[in-house]
Short mmCIF file of C-alpha atoms and ligand atoms in Angstrom, two decimals:
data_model
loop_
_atom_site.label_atom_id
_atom_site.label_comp_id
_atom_site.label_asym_id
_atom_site.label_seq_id
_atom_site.Cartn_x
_atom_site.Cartn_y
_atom_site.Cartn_z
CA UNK A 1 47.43 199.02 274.81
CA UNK A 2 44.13 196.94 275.26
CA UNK A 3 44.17 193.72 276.93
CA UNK A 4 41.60 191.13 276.04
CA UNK A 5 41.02 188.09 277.89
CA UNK A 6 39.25 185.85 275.63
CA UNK A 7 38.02 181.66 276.44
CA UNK A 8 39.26 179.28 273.55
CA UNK A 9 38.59 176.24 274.29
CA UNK A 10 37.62 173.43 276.62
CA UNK A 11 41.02 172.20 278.79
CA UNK A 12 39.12 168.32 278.29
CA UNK A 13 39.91 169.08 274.32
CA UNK A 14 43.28 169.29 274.56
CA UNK A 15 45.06 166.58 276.84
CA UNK A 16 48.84 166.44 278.14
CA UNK A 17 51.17 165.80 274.51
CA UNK A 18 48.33 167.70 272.31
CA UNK A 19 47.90 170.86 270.53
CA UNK A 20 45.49 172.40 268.96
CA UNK A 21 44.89 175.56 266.58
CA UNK A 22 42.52 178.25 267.88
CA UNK A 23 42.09 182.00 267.20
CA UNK A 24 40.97 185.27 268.55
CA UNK A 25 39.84 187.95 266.46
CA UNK A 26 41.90 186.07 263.13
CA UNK A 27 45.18 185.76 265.41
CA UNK A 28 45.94 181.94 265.13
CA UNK A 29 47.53 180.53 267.85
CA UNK A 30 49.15 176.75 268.80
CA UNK A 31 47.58 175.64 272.68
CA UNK A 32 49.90 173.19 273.65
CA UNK A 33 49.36 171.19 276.62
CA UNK A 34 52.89 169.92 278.50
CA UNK A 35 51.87 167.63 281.09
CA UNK A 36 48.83 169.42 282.30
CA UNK A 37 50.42 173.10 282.00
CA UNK A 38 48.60 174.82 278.46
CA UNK A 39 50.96 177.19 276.70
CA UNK A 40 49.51 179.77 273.90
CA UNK A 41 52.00 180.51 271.16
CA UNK A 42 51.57 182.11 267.81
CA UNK A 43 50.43 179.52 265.32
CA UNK A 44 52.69 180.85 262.55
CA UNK A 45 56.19 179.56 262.08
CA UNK A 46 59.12 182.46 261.47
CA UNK A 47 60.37 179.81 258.45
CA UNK A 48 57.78 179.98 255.59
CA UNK A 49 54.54 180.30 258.11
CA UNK A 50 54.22 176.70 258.81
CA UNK A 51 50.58 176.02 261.37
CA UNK A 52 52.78 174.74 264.81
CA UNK A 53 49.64 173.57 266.25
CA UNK A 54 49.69 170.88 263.88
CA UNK A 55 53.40 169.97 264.88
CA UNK A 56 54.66 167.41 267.12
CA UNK A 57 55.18 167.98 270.38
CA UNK A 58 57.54 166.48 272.83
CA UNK A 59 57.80 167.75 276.46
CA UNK A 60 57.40 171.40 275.74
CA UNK A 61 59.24 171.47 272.61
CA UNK A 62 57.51 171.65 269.00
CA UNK A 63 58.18 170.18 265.19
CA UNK A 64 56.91 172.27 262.74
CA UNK A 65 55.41 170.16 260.19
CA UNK A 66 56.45 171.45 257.61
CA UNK A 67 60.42 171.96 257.29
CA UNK A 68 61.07 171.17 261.21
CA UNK A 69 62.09 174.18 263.00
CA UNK A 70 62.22 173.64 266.61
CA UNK A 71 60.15 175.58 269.09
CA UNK A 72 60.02 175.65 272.54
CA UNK A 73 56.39 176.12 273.96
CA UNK A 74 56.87 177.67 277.01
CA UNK A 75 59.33 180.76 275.60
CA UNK A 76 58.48 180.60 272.06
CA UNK A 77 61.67 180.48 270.87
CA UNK A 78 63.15 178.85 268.14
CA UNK A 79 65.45 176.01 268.96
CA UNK A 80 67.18 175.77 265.79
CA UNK A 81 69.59 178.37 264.06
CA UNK A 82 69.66 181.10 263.44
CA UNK A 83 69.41 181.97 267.10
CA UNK A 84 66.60 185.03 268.32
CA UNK A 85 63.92 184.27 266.45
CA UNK A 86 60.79 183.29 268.33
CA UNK A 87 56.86 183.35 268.00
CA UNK A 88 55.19 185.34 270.50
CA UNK A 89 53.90 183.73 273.64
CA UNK A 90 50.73 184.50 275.12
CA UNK A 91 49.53 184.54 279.11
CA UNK A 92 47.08 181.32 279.59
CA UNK A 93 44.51 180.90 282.60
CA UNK A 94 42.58 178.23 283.73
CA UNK A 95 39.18 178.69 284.98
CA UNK A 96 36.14 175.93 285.59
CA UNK A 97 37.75 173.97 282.60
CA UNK A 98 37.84 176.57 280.07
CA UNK A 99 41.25 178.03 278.64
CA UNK A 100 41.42 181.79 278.35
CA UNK A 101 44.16 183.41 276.79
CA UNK A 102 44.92 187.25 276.99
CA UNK A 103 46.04 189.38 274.13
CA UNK A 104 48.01 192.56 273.95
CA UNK A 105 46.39 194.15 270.86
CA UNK A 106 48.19 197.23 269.54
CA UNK A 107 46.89 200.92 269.76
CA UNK A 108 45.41 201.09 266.50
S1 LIG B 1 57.52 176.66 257.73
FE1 LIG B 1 58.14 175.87 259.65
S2 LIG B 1 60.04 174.96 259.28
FE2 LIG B 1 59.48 175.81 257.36
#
């Protein structure tokens, strides 16, 4: 399975309370920044596909905007019924400033 580590954006972009929508290769995905730790979750909500990124966030939990499923940002799982669903969660690094996340891409 190839891993990509890919930079997204700037860490002084996105201060502690804030998200923001990025994407690698078309994959959108929610940064979310809980009190200086940055989280990388898919962008998509299970419910109708709402963007989390433009959510609120509170601690390291998430509001999608548009119905209000509950996520948490640091599992990716939803916090409302029905219980198991999630949106994936990918690994974040910081180096000199810059967020990287890595993807998993499937064999194709
Ligand atoms: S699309 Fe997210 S709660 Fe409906």
């Amino acid at each position: 399975m190839p891993r990509e580590t890919t930079r997204v954006a700037e860490l002084a972009q996105l201060p502690p309370g804030h998200m923001a929508y990025v994407h690698v290769d078309g994959l959108p995905i929610a940064l979310a920044n809980v009190g200086g730790i940055v989280y990388a979750i898919g962008d998509s909500c299970r419910h109708e596909g709402g963007p989390l990124s433009a959510g609120v966030l509170i601690d390291d939990t998430v509001t999608c905007p548009w119905h209000g499923w509950t996520y948490s940002v640091r599992t990716g799982k939803a916090l409302v019924p029905p219980i198991g669903i999630r949106v994936p969660t990918y690994p974040v690094t910081i180096q000199n400033g810059q967020i990287y996340v890595t993807i998993d891409w499937p064999d194709s």
